[in-house]
XYZ file of C-alpha atoms in Angstrom:
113
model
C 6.164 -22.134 4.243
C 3.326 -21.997 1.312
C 4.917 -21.275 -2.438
C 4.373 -17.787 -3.313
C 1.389 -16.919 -5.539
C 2.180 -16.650 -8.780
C 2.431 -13.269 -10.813
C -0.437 -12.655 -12.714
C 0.545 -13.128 -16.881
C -1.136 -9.848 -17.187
C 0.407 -6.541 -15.818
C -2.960 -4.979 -15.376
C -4.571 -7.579 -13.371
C -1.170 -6.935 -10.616
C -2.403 -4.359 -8.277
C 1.468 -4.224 -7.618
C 2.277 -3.211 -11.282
C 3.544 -0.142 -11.501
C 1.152 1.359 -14.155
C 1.099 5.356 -13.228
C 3.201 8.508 -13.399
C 2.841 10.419 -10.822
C 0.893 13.287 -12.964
C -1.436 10.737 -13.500
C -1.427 9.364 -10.047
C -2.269 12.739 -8.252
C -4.976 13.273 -11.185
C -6.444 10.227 -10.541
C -6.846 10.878 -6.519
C -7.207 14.398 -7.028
C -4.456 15.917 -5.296
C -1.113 17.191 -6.024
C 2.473 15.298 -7.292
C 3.866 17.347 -4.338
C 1.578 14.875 -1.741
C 2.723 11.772 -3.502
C 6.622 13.229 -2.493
C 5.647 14.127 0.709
C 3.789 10.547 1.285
C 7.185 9.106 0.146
C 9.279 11.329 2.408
C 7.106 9.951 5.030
C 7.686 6.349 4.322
C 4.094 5.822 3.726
C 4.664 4.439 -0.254
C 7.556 4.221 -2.070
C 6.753 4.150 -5.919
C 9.312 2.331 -8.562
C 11.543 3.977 -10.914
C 11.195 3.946 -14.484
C 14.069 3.518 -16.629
C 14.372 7.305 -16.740
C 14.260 8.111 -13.453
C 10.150 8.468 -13.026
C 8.294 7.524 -9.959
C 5.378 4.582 -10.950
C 2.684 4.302 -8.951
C 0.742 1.148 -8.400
C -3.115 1.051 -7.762
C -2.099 -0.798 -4.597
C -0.350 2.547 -3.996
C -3.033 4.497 -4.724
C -5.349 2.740 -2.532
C -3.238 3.770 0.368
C -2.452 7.490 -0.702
C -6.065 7.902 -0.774
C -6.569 6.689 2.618
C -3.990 9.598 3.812
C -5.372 11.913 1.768
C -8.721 10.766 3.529
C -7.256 11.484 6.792
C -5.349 14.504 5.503
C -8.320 16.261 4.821
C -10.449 15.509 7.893
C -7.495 17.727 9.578
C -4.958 14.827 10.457
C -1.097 16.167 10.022
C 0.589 13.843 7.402
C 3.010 12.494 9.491
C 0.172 10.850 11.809
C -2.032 10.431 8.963
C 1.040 8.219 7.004
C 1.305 6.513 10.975
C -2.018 5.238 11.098
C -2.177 4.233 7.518
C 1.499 1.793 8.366
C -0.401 0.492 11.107
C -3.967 -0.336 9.395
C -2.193 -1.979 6.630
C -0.286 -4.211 9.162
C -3.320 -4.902 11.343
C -5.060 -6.019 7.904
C -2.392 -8.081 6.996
C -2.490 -9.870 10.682
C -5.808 -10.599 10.978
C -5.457 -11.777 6.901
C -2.738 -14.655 8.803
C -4.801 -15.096 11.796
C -7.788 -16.167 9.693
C -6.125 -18.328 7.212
C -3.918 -20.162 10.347
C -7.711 -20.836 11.624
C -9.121 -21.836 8.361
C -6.186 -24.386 8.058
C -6.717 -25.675 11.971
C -2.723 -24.361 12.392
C -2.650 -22.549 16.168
C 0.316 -21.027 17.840
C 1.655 -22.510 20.453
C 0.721 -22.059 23.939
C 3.208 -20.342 26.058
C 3.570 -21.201 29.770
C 3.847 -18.391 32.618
């Protein structure tokens, strides 16, 4: 298994850094705190806690709230909307393996019938 990457030394270069409130979250993608909940009810994001309690929101995060919120406005319900959004992310993230298993000449194993 490859070592992990390392953490960037600077919290702003992390797109997993939790760097927003919420207030500043929804201002930022134009909608209401009240989505961000619901998106979290959904299962869709889950931001971090600050010491105090407060949800963080990470522009990782963001980047997927705004892709529901993309799909929430064209007329999808949330629920599917938050669905479709799971399953792009995965599908992104499997092709992301399948290329770098081809880029390294690694190939699955052939299975017999």
């Amino acid at each position: 298994m490859p070592p992990a990457s390392p953490r960037p030394v600077n919290p702003l270069d992390d797109d997993d850094y939790p760097a927003y409130t919420i207030g500043r979250a929804a201002e930022m993608l134009g909608t209401t705190p009240a989505f961000l909940r619901a998106l979290g009810e959904h299962r869709l994001i889950a931001p971090l806690r600050s010491e105090g309690g407060h949800r963080r929101y990470s522009r990782y995060q963001l980047r997927i709230a705004a892709r529901a919120r993309e799909l929430v406005d064209a007329g999808t319900p949330i629920e599917a909307a938050c669905r479709i959004v799971i399953l792009e992310d995965q599908l992104e993230e499997a092709q992301r393996i399948n290329q770098e298993l081809r880029a390294h000449g690694t190939s699955q194993p052939k299975t017999s019938a």
